[in-house]
């Protein structure tokens, strides 16, 4: 193998398990055989959209495109409008999917299913022709990934195979190679850079298998760990986000077989890391990185606030006081927007370690005072009863901050009063919306455009009651990133009825009503994530609240609640 090419797989024996399909082991040799055979059949195109939801399907689809010399397009969202826009931007393309018919787009494009091909992995004659693993040109543009859009519009970032390959090497040198008997388990979609690094590139380049599951709920994680044990896996390394880790830890008292947790996508609260390490007896580590550069630094937040540069990576301050990152797997230096503070040198020697103070665009100035949006959000989330929340600046010229919370049983008045005890009153958000769910994407991030849409369609709770018997009206939608959706309705996500009823419950609570009984409810049509929802609650016959939800213009839910007025805490 020449220096101009790099292997698709490293560290595997031909018969060693790389992944599982429907609970059956898939050997490294069988994986290469199926990928090579499929690569010879797929359309001759420049780009391949990898829309596979299953972990093993995504892994196979990625290998197929790489072997075929194509560039993977990895959309950060599955919304139909976004996919149609990307298909228009990359016209010489087709879609790799788990099974045919998983359409979530209007554009007419060729689909190629990978799941049925995995059954061919048991063909011994086919397998014998596919070892050693194929080599990929180091300069091949392997993938185009997109930023999340949490601060700006999503931007594409192209990655050559050599950069991704070296990035996996950086990961292994920074954390150490997983020992024999370890399997990788991820909760982050592989279309995201962190998910791609840890559930695609890490298994391919570490010689350790990846589990099929992608847990979204605590029960999913418990089930995945039991399944791993039944497959003969000794230990599991979990790749997850702070939001998901918090949910897992809140519900699970033990996690048999879990040996290591690596978190990314947003800052990990050291207090959460300490609690997890204490309660689960598991090491918790964190990656500092970005779509542009992948893994850049690591830390163990339960023990230190400082990050250590990843293997081969160097951080430096430029003449303009910006932070420049170079070396390692990076093909060129990049500027990060976070404000970093180096650890104080000891005996004149700097350690290279640093703490993160926040992003430049995270700092806001209100009434001549400055504060961090992340810091304000942390204070908001510390209020008892607030399950989720965010503080944000609607636009650069706004004179007030806005906020949104998921806080059943609380009012905006009481939450603002609690927040004012820990932050300057100038930074207490107005409006503060109480919602059934925040529009988080699958990585737990909150795209700014979705927050603005939430602000435009929702409204701050009234003090109590409804004037003149007017109906309660709300237009909203359920994001594809809602925690009840990933992994539960693969290929055809449906919003659960209980989530729709929670929207009505929240709307009533915002207006001073609590639900005592639900004598009637009818679900008339399925609701897909992202569909516009028009909610109407009629209280003319109070205490009966008659409600209706229309989804994209069709009647989806009707029913009635028995309510009583509730006292809104001051």
PDB file of C-alpha atoms in Angstrom, residues 322-485:
ATOM      1  CA  UNK A 322      -7.169  35.288  18.246  1.00  0.00           C
ATOM      2  CA  UNK A 323      -6.597  31.596  18.986  1.00  0.00           C
ATOM      3  CA  UNK A 324      -4.974  29.617  16.177  1.00  0.00           C
ATOM      4  CA  UNK A 325      -4.959  25.808  16.166  1.00  0.00           C
ATOM      5  CA  UNK A 326      -2.565  23.780  14.016  1.00  0.00           C
ATOM      6  CA  UNK A 327      -0.676  20.497  13.738  1.00  0.00           C
ATOM      7  CA  UNK A 328      -1.825  16.936  14.154  1.00  0.00           C
ATOM      8  CA  UNK A 329      -4.446  15.870  11.640  1.00  0.00           C
ATOM      9  CA  UNK A 330      -5.299  19.438  10.595  1.00  0.00           C
ATOM     10  CA  UNK A 331      -4.382  20.077   6.949  1.00  0.00           C
ATOM     11  CA  UNK A 332      -4.179  23.796   7.698  1.00  0.00           C
ATOM     12  CA  UNK A 333      -4.408  26.026  10.751  1.00  0.00           C
ATOM     13  CA  UNK A 334      -7.804  27.289  11.880  1.00  0.00           C
ATOM     14  CA  UNK A 335      -9.060  30.083  14.113  1.00  0.00           C
ATOM     15  CA  UNK A 336     -11.480  29.123  16.902  1.00  0.00           C
ATOM     16  CA  UNK A 337     -14.063  31.595  18.139  1.00  0.00           C
ATOM     17  CA  UNK A 338     -13.919  30.500  21.773  1.00  0.00           C
ATOM     18  CA  UNK A 339     -12.071  32.639  24.284  1.00  0.00           C
ATOM     19  CA  UNK A 340      -9.371  30.508  25.913  1.00  0.00           C
ATOM     20  CA  UNK A 341      -7.227  31.223  28.974  1.00  0.00           C
ATOM     21  CA  UNK A 342      -3.931  29.310  29.307  1.00  0.00           C
ATOM     22  CA  UNK A 343      -3.079  27.605  32.562  1.00  0.00           C
ATOM     23  CA  UNK A 344      -0.642  29.651  34.629  1.00  0.00           C
ATOM     24  CA  UNK A 345       2.943  28.511  33.922  1.00  0.00           C
ATOM     25  CA  UNK A 346       4.904  26.635  36.574  1.00  0.00           C
ATOM     26  CA  UNK A 347       8.604  27.511  36.912  1.00  0.00           C
ATOM     27  CA  UNK A 348       8.358  29.497  33.711  1.00  0.00           C
ATOM     28  CA  UNK A 349       7.103  26.572  31.638  1.00  0.00           C
ATOM     29  CA  UNK A 350       3.594  26.561  30.171  1.00  0.00           C
ATOM     30  CA  UNK A 351       1.706  23.258  30.138  1.00  0.00           C
ATOM     31  CA  UNK A 352      -0.204  24.081  26.972  1.00  0.00           C
ATOM     32  CA  UNK A 353      -3.429  23.426  28.869  1.00  0.00           C
ATOM     33  CA  UNK A 354      -6.247  25.967  28.838  1.00  0.00           C
ATOM     34  CA  UNK A 355      -9.757  26.643  30.090  1.00  0.00           C
ATOM     35  CA  UNK A 356     -12.639  27.818  27.923  1.00  0.00           C
ATOM     36  CA  UNK A 357     -14.162  31.142  28.936  1.00  0.00           C
ATOM     37  CA  UNK A 358     -16.807  31.174  26.221  1.00  0.00           C
ATOM     38  CA  UNK A 359     -17.334  32.054  22.581  1.00  0.00           C
ATOM     39  CA  UNK A 360     -16.867  35.581  21.310  1.00  0.00           C
ATOM     40  CA  UNK A 361     -20.483  35.587  20.142  1.00  0.00           C
ATOM     41  CA  UNK A 362     -21.552  34.172  23.522  1.00  0.00           C
ATOM     42  CA  UNK A 363     -20.862  37.488  25.260  1.00  0.00           C
ATOM     43  CA  UNK A 364     -23.703  40.008  25.307  1.00  0.00           C
ATOM     44  CA  UNK A 365     -23.839  43.616  26.472  1.00  0.00           C
ATOM     45  CA  UNK A 366     -27.084  44.877  28.011  1.00  0.00           C
ATOM     46  CA  UNK A 367     -27.462  48.249  29.781  1.00  0.00           C
ATOM     47  CA  UNK A 368     -23.690  48.716  29.713  1.00  0.00           C
ATOM     48  CA  UNK A 369     -23.053  45.350  31.405  1.00  0.00           C
ATOM     49  CA  UNK A 370     -21.591  42.151  29.965  1.00  0.00           C
ATOM     50  CA  UNK A 371     -22.565  38.528  30.552  1.00  0.00           C
ATOM     51  CA  UNK A 372     -22.207  35.099  28.970  1.00  0.00           C
ATOM     52  CA  UNK A 373     -25.282  33.496  27.417  1.00  0.00           C
ATOM     53  CA  UNK A 374     -23.966  30.058  28.389  1.00  0.00           C
ATOM     54  CA  UNK A 375     -23.483  31.254  31.950  1.00  0.00           C
ATOM     55  CA  UNK A 376     -27.000  32.669  32.098  1.00  0.00           C
ATOM     56  CA  UNK A 377     -28.416  29.427  30.711  1.00  0.00           C
ATOM     57  CA  UNK A 378     -26.547  27.442  33.363  1.00  0.00           C
ATOM     58  CA  UNK A 379     -28.119  29.594  36.088  1.00  0.00           C
ATOM     59  CA  UNK A 380     -31.545  29.085  34.521  1.00  0.00           C
ATOM     60  CA  UNK A 381     -31.107  25.306  34.502  1.00  0.00           C
ATOM     61  CA  UNK A 382     -30.120  25.288  38.180  1.00  0.00           C
ATOM     62  CA  UNK A 383     -33.618  26.462  39.191  1.00  0.00           C
ATOM     63  CA  UNK A 384     -35.562  23.528  40.681  1.00  0.00           C
ATOM     64  CA  UNK A 385     -38.282  22.346  38.319  1.00  0.00           C
ATOM     65  CA  UNK A 386     -36.652  23.662  35.138  1.00  0.00           C
ATOM     66  CA  UNK A 387     -36.049  20.568  33.019  1.00  0.00           C
ATOM     67  CA  UNK A 388     -34.581  22.344  30.009  1.00  0.00           C
ATOM     68  CA  UNK A 389     -33.996  25.926  29.033  1.00  0.00           C
ATOM     69  CA  UNK A 390     -32.024  28.506  27.115  1.00  0.00           C
ATOM     70  CA  UNK A 391     -31.266  32.223  27.231  1.00  0.00           C
ATOM     71  CA  UNK A 392     -30.538  33.853  23.872  1.00  0.00           C
ATOM     72  CA  UNK A 393     -30.262  37.188  22.102  1.00  0.00           C
ATOM     73  CA  UNK A 394     -32.959  37.454  19.415  1.00  0.00           C
ATOM     74  CA  UNK A 395     -30.845  39.753  17.247  1.00  0.00           C
ATOM     75  CA  UNK A 396     -27.608  41.739  17.661  1.00  0.00           C
ATOM     76  CA  UNK A 397     -29.469  45.011  18.245  1.00  0.00           C
ATOM     77  CA  UNK A 398     -31.970  43.634  20.770  1.00  0.00           C
ATOM     78  CA  UNK A 399     -32.149  45.528  24.051  1.00  0.00           C
ATOM     79  CA  UNK A 400     -33.478  42.531  26.014  1.00  0.00           C
ATOM     80  CA  UNK A 401     -32.629  38.857  26.179  1.00  0.00           C
ATOM     81  CA  UNK A 402     -35.223  36.180  25.502  1.00  0.00           C
ATOM     82  CA  UNK A 403     -35.587  32.782  27.074  1.00  0.00           C
ATOM     83  CA  UNK A 404     -37.527  29.544  26.833  1.00  0.00           C
ATOM     84  CA  UNK A 405     -37.970  26.799  29.399  1.00  0.00           C
ATOM     85  CA  UNK A 406     -39.533  23.391  29.839  1.00  0.00           C
ATOM     86  CA  UNK A 407     -40.850  23.643  33.399  1.00  0.00           C
ATOM     87  CA  UNK A 408     -44.130  21.832  34.106  1.00  0.00           C
ATOM     88  CA  UNK A 409     -45.917  23.368  37.058  1.00  0.00           C
ATOM     89  CA  UNK A 410     -43.894  26.587  37.101  1.00  0.00           C
ATOM     90  CA  UNK A 411     -44.736  30.048  35.785  1.00  0.00           C
ATOM     91  CA  UNK A 412     -42.571  32.559  34.002  1.00  0.00           C
ATOM     92  CA  UNK A 413     -43.085  34.945  36.922  1.00  0.00           C
ATOM     93  CA  UNK A 414     -41.673  32.546  39.507  1.00  0.00           C
ATOM     94  CA  UNK A 415     -38.763  31.443  37.296  1.00  0.00           C
ATOM     95  CA  UNK A 416     -37.783  35.035  36.551  1.00  0.00           C
ATOM     96  CA  UNK A 417     -37.904  35.814  40.269  1.00  0.00           C
ATOM     97  CA  UNK A 418     -35.626  32.872  41.036  1.00  0.00           C
ATOM     98  CA  UNK A 419     -33.220  33.813  38.263  1.00  0.00           C
ATOM     99  CA  UNK A 420     -33.048  37.424  39.467  1.00  0.00           C
ATOM    100  CA  UNK A 421     -31.572  36.149  42.739  1.00  0.00           C
ATOM    101  CA  UNK A 422     -28.476  34.839  40.956  1.00  0.00           C
ATOM    102  CA  UNK A 423     -27.980  37.173  37.947  1.00  0.00           C
ATOM    103  CA  UNK A 424     -28.171  40.895  37.330  1.00  0.00           C
ATOM    104  CA  UNK A 425     -31.785  41.933  36.606  1.00  0.00           C
ATOM    105  CA  UNK A 426     -30.651  43.391  33.285  1.00  0.00           C
ATOM    106  CA  UNK A 427     -30.029  39.836  32.056  1.00  0.00           C
ATOM    107  CA  UNK A 428     -33.301  38.269  33.196  1.00  0.00           C
ATOM    108  CA  UNK A 429     -35.000  37.304  29.912  1.00  0.00           C
ATOM    109  CA  UNK A 430     -38.209  38.948  28.784  1.00  0.00           C
ATOM    110  CA  UNK A 431     -40.062  37.252  27.283  1.00  0.00           C
ATOM    111  CA  UNK A 432     -39.551  33.944  29.046  1.00  0.00           C
ATOM    112  CA  UNK A 433     -41.583  31.346  27.178  1.00  0.00           C
ATOM    113  CA  UNK A 434     -42.811  28.155  28.781  1.00  0.00           C
ATOM    114  CA  UNK A 435     -42.908  25.437  26.122  1.00  0.00           C
ATOM    115  CA  UNK A 436     -43.487  21.702  25.931  1.00  0.00           C
ATOM    116  CA  UNK A 437     -40.081  21.100  24.314  1.00  0.00           C
ATOM    117  CA  UNK A 438     -37.176  23.123  22.990  1.00  0.00           C
ATOM    118  CA  UNK A 439     -36.382  22.719  19.276  1.00  0.00           C
ATOM    119  CA  UNK A 440     -33.139  20.812  19.834  1.00  0.00           C
ATOM    120  CA  UNK A 441     -31.547  18.937  16.977  1.00  0.00           C
ATOM    121  CA  UNK A 442     -30.365  15.338  17.295  1.00  0.00           C
ATOM    122  CA  UNK A 443     -27.138  16.507  18.942  1.00  0.00           C
ATOM    123  CA  UNK A 444     -28.959  18.530  21.565  1.00  0.00           C
ATOM    124  CA  UNK A 445     -28.088  21.871  19.983  1.00  0.00           C
ATOM    125  CA  UNK A 446     -30.541  24.722  19.454  1.00  0.00           C
ATOM    126  CA  UNK A 447     -30.309  26.269  15.975  1.00  0.00           C
ATOM    127  CA  UNK A 448     -30.736  30.023  16.300  1.00  0.00           C
ATOM    128  CA  UNK A 449     -33.255  30.122  13.458  1.00  0.00           C
ATOM    129  CA  UNK A 450     -35.454  27.647  15.331  1.00  0.00           C
ATOM    130  CA  UNK A 451     -35.287  29.764  18.492  1.00  0.00           C
ATOM    131  CA  UNK A 452     -36.405  32.804  16.509  1.00  0.00           C
ATOM    132  CA  UNK A 453     -39.270  30.773  15.052  1.00  0.00           C
ATOM    133  CA  UNK A 454     -40.229  29.687  18.553  1.00  0.00           C
ATOM    134  CA  UNK A 455     -40.181  33.287  19.693  1.00  0.00           C
ATOM    135  CA  UNK A 456     -42.376  34.315  16.779  1.00  0.00           C
ATOM    136  CA  UNK A 457     -45.009  31.621  17.268  1.00  0.00           C
ATOM    137  CA  UNK A 458     -45.144  31.162  21.036  1.00  0.00           C
ATOM    138  CA  UNK A 459     -46.117  33.731  23.604  1.00  0.00           C
ATOM    139  CA  UNK A 460     -45.328  34.468  27.195  1.00  0.00           C
ATOM    140  CA  UNK A 461     -47.812  33.151  29.752  1.00  0.00           C
ATOM    141  CA  UNK A 462     -50.617  35.429  30.795  1.00  0.00           C
ATOM    142  CA  UNK A 463     -50.976  36.210  34.493  1.00  0.00           C
ATOM    143  CA  UNK A 464     -54.032  34.013  34.873  1.00  0.00           C
ATOM    144  CA  UNK A 465     -57.167  33.060  33.036  1.00  0.00           C
ATOM    145  CA  UNK A 466     -58.367  34.076  29.579  1.00  0.00           C
ATOM    146  CA  UNK A 467     -60.123  37.354  28.894  1.00  0.00           C
ATOM    147  CA  UNK A 468     -63.667  37.275  27.518  1.00  0.00           C
ATOM    148  CA  UNK A 469     -63.632  33.511  26.976  1.00  0.00           C
ATOM    149  CA  UNK A 470     -61.381  33.914  23.922  1.00  0.00           C
ATOM    150  CA  UNK A 471     -59.919  30.626  22.607  1.00  0.00           C
ATOM    151  CA  UNK A 472     -56.278  29.816  23.235  1.00  0.00           C
ATOM    152  CA  UNK A 473     -54.365  29.664  19.962  1.00  0.00           C
ATOM    153  CA  UNK A 474     -50.863  28.442  19.276  1.00  0.00           C
ATOM    154  CA  UNK A 475     -48.907  27.621  16.151  1.00  0.00           C
ATOM    155  CA  UNK A 476     -45.851  25.452  16.708  1.00  0.00           C
ATOM    156  CA  UNK A 477     -44.146  22.240  15.566  1.00  0.00           C
ATOM    157  CA  UNK A 478     -42.237  19.305  17.020  1.00  0.00           C
ATOM    158  CA  UNK A 479     -38.579  19.224  15.988  1.00  0.00           C
ATOM    159  CA  UNK A 480     -37.039  16.097  14.482  1.00  0.00           C
ATOM    160  CA  UNK A 481     -34.583  16.321  17.377  1.00  0.00           C
ATOM    161  CA  UNK A 482     -37.268  15.718  20.014  1.00  0.00           C
ATOM    162  CA  UNK A 483     -35.915  13.045  22.426  1.00  0.00           C
ATOM    163  CA  UNK A 484     -38.869  10.684  21.833  1.00  0.00           C
ATOM    164  CA  UNK A 485     -38.111  10.314  18.117  1.00  0.00           C
TER     165      UNK A 485
END
